[in-house]
Amino acid sequence: MSNKSNKLPFTLLAQRLPLRLLRKTEADALLFGVSGFLPHDLGAFEKSTRTYLRGLWEAWWPRRAEFERLKIDATLWRMSGQRPANHPQRRLAALAQMVRLWPKIRALANRAEPGGIHEFFARLKDDYWDFHYTVTSKTAVRRMALVGESRVTEMLANVFLPLAINRDEAGWTDFKKLRAPLTNQRVEVAALRLFGEGARKKEFLKSVALQQGLLQIYEDFCLRDASDCAQCPFPRQLAKW
């Protein structure tokens, strides 16, 4: 559930709060407590937020002495440039709901049916976070998805379908059918350098599988070539295949 700018704090949370621990307790309280996202003074918050945070504090307080030393340093979090719906606090809320429903997640992973996985996450709800971007934001007028469509597609591409492919070849068919709702700068750079501003570039950016290939090329070659393609070894390697 992490993104690039907050990869480190999310990794630390995963190490300090393993799944087996989260499943034995109030996952959201531990996640928000150890992440450092539980404010001490609740007086400035609107009523719904005070109620929500008070509930987290009641569950966190008995465990605070045990887990306080594991708290993430606030300087590690990067909030600027984040899409509101992708704020780390919403990511943690979604994770807490997934922990509560972990047997269903395991069943979905075993079946690896994209339609069923999309349906599960479309129904995933949180009474508070369905209407809040952060604990400091005002209540939204309309409900927002706890896990958006693009994020579900990423999980299909990086978790669910690779597990299915590892079991048998059937998952590869579904993987090749995945359409990419979004792109990113690294994929765009690789596509531009390989195909220029043509129709082929646009076609490669439509597929999740092809985007994954472009990303691998970017990581293996573009990041290591400071010559703006003039001395890139990739074309020479392609010629040998």
Coordinates of N, CA, C and O in Angstrom, one line a residue, residues 1-3 6 9-10 13 27-29 31-33 35-39 45 49 52-53 56 77-79 82-97 126 128-130 132-138 144 146-147:
M1 N 0.8 -1.2 0.0 CA 0.0 0.0 0.0 C 0.9 1.3 0.0 O 0.3 2.3 0.3
S2 N 2.2 1.2 -0.3 CA 3.1 2.3 -0.2 C 3.2 3.0 -1.5 O 2.8 2.5 -2.6
N3 N 3.8 4.3 -1.5 CA 4.2 4.9 -2.8 C 5.6 5.2 -2.7 O 6.3 5.1 -1.7
N6 N 7.1 7.7 0.1 CA 7.0 7.2 1.5 C 7.4 5.7 1.6 O 6.9 5.1 2.5
P9 N 9.2 4.9 5.3 CA 8.3 4.7 6.5 C 7.3 3.6 6.4 O 7.1 2.9 7.4
F10 N 6.8 3.3 5.2 CA 5.9 2.2 5.0 C 6.7 0.8 5.2 O 6.1 -0.1 5.8
L13 N 7.2 0.4 8.9 CA 5.9 -0.1 9.5 C 5.7 -1.6 9.3 O 5.3 -2.3 10.2
A27 N -5.8 -3.3 14.6 CA -4.8 -3.0 13.6 C -4.7 -1.5 13.4 O -3.6 -0.9 13.3
D28 N -5.8 -0.8 13.3 CA -5.8 0.6 13.0 C -5.1 1.4 14.1 O -4.4 2.4 13.8
A29 N -5.4 1.0 15.3 CA -4.8 1.8 16.5 C -3.2 1.6 16.5 O -2.5 2.6 16.7
L31 N -1.3 0.8 13.8 CA -0.8 1.4 12.7 C -0.7 3.0 12.8 O 0.3 3.6 12.5
F32 N -1.7 3.6 13.3 CA -1.7 5.0 13.5 C -0.8 5.4 14.7 O -0.2 6.5 14.6
G33 N -0.8 4.6 15.7 CA 0.1 4.9 16.8 C 1.6 4.9 16.5 O 2.3 5.8 16.7
S35 N 2.9 4.9 13.5 CA 3.2 5.8 12.4 C 3.4 7.2 12.9 O 3.9 8.1 12.2
G36 N 2.9 7.5 14.1 CA 2.9 8.9 14.6 C 1.8 9.8 14.2 O 1.9 11.0 14.3
F37 N 0.7 9.2 13.7 CA -0.4 10.0 13.2 C -1.5 10.2 14.2 O -2.6 10.6 13.8
L38 N -1.2 9.9 15.5 CA -2.3 10.2 16.5 C -1.9 11.4 17.2 O -1.0 11.5 18.0
P39 N -2.7 12.5 16.9 CA -2.4 13.8 17.6 C -2.9 13.7 19.1 O -3.8 13.0 19.5
F45 N -10.3 19.5 16.5 CA -10.9 18.7 15.4 C -12.4 18.7 15.5 O -13.0 18.9 16.5
T49 N -14.2 13.6 13.7 CA -12.8 13.3 13.8 C -12.4 13.0 15.3 O -11.6 12.1 15.6
Y52 N -13.5 9.6 16.2 CA -12.7 8.6 15.5 C -11.4 8.5 16.2 O -10.9 7.4 16.6
L53 N -10.7 9.6 16.5 CA -9.4 9.6 17.1 C -9.5 9.1 18.6 O -8.5 8.4 19.0
L56 N -9.3 5.4 18.5 CA -8.0 4.9 18.3 C -7.1 5.0 19.6 O -6.4 4.1 19.9
W77 N 8.2 11.0 6.9 CA 7.0 11.1 6.0 C 7.1 12.3 5.1 O 7.5 13.4 5.5
R78 N 6.7 12.1 3.8 CA 6.7 13.1 2.8 C 5.2 13.3 2.4 O 4.6 12.5 1.7
M79 N 4.7 14.5 2.8 CA 3.2 14.7 2.5 C 3.0 15.6 1.3 O 2.0 15.6 0.7
Q82 N 1.4 14.8 -2.6 CA 0.6 13.6 -2.5 C -0.8 14.0 -3.0 O -1.4 15.0 -2.8
R83 N -1.4 13.1 -3.8 CA -2.8 13.2 -4.1 C -3.6 13.0 -2.9 O -3.3 12.0 -2.1
P84 N -4.6 13.8 -2.6 CA -5.4 13.7 -1.3 C -5.9 12.3 -1.1 O -5.8 11.8 0.1
A85 N -6.4 11.6 -2.1 CA -6.9 10.3 -1.9 C -5.8 9.2 -1.6 O -6.1 8.1 -1.2
N86 N -4.6 9.6 -1.9 CA -3.5 8.7 -1.6 C -2.7 9.0 -0.4 O -1.6 8.5 -0.2
H87 N -3.2 9.9 0.5 CA -2.5 10.3 1.7 C -2.2 9.0 2.5 O -2.9 8.1 2.6
P88 N -1.0 9.0 3.1 CA -0.6 7.9 3.9 C -1.6 7.4 5.0 O -1.7 6.3 5.3
Q89 N -2.3 8.4 5.6 CA -3.3 8.1 6.6 C -4.4 7.2 6.0 O -4.9 6.3 6.6
R90 N -4.8 7.5 4.8 CA -5.9 6.7 4.1 C -5.3 5.4 3.7 O -6.1 4.4 3.8
R91 N -4.1 5.3 3.4 CA -3.4 4.0 3.0 C -3.5 3.1 4.3 O -3.7 1.9 4.2
L92 N -3.1 3.7 5.4 CA -3.1 2.9 6.6 C -4.5 2.4 7.0 O -4.7 1.3 7.5
A93 N -5.5 3.3 6.8 CA -6.9 2.9 7.1 C -7.3 1.7 6.2 O -8.0 0.8 6.7
A94 N -7.0 1.8 4.9 CA -7.3 0.7 4.0 C -6.6 -0.6 4.4 O -7.2 -1.7 4.4
L95 N -5.3 -0.5 4.9 CA -4.6 -1.6 5.3 C -5.3 -2.3 6.5 O -5.4 -3.5 6.6
A96 N -5.7 -1.4 7.4 CA -6.4 -2.0 8.6 C -7.6 -2.8 8.3 O -7.9 -3.8 8.9
Q97 N -8.4 -2.3 7.3 CA -9.6 -3.0 6.9 C -9.2 -4.3 6.2 O -9.9 -5.3 6.4
D126 N -14.9 2.1 5.2 CA -14.6 2.6 6.5 C -15.4 3.8 6.8 O -15.4 4.8 6.0
Y128 N -15.3 6.2 8.7 CA -14.7 7.6 8.8 C -14.0 7.9 7.5 O -14.2 9.0 6.9
W129 N -13.1 7.0 7.0 CA -12.3 7.4 5.9 C -13.0 7.4 4.5 O -12.4 7.9 3.5
D130 N -14.2 6.9 4.5 CA -15.0 7.0 3.2 C -15.3 8.5 2.9 O -15.6 8.9 1.8
H132 N -13.2 11.2 4.4 CA -12.1 12.1 4.9 C -10.8 11.8 4.1 O -10.5 10.6 3.9
Y133 N -10.1 12.8 3.7 CA -8.8 12.6 3.1 C -7.7 12.5 4.1 O -6.8 11.7 4.0
T134 N -7.8 13.2 5.2 CA -6.8 13.2 6.3 C -7.6 13.5 7.6 O -8.8 13.8 7.5
V135 N -7.0 13.3 8.8 CA -7.7 13.7 10.0 C -7.9 15.2 10.2 O -8.7 15.6 11.0
T136 N -7.2 16.0 9.4 CA -7.4 17.4 9.5 C -8.3 18.0 8.4 O -8.6 19.2 8.4
S137 N -8.7 17.1 7.5 CA -9.6 17.6 6.4 C -11.1 17.7 6.9 O -11.5 16.9 7.8
K138 N -11.8 18.5 6.2 CA -13.3 18.5 6.5 C -14.0 17.3 5.9 O -13.5 16.7 5.0
M144 N -15.8 8.5 -1.0 CA -14.7 8.2 -2.0 C -14.2 6.8 -1.7 O -14.3 6.3 -0.6
L146 N -12.1 3.7 -0.7 CA -11.0 3.5 0.2 C -9.8 3.1 -0.6 O -8.6 3.5 -0.3
V147 N -10.0 2.2 -1.6 CA -8.9 1.8 -2.5 C -9.4 2.0 -3.9 O -10.3 1.4 -4.3

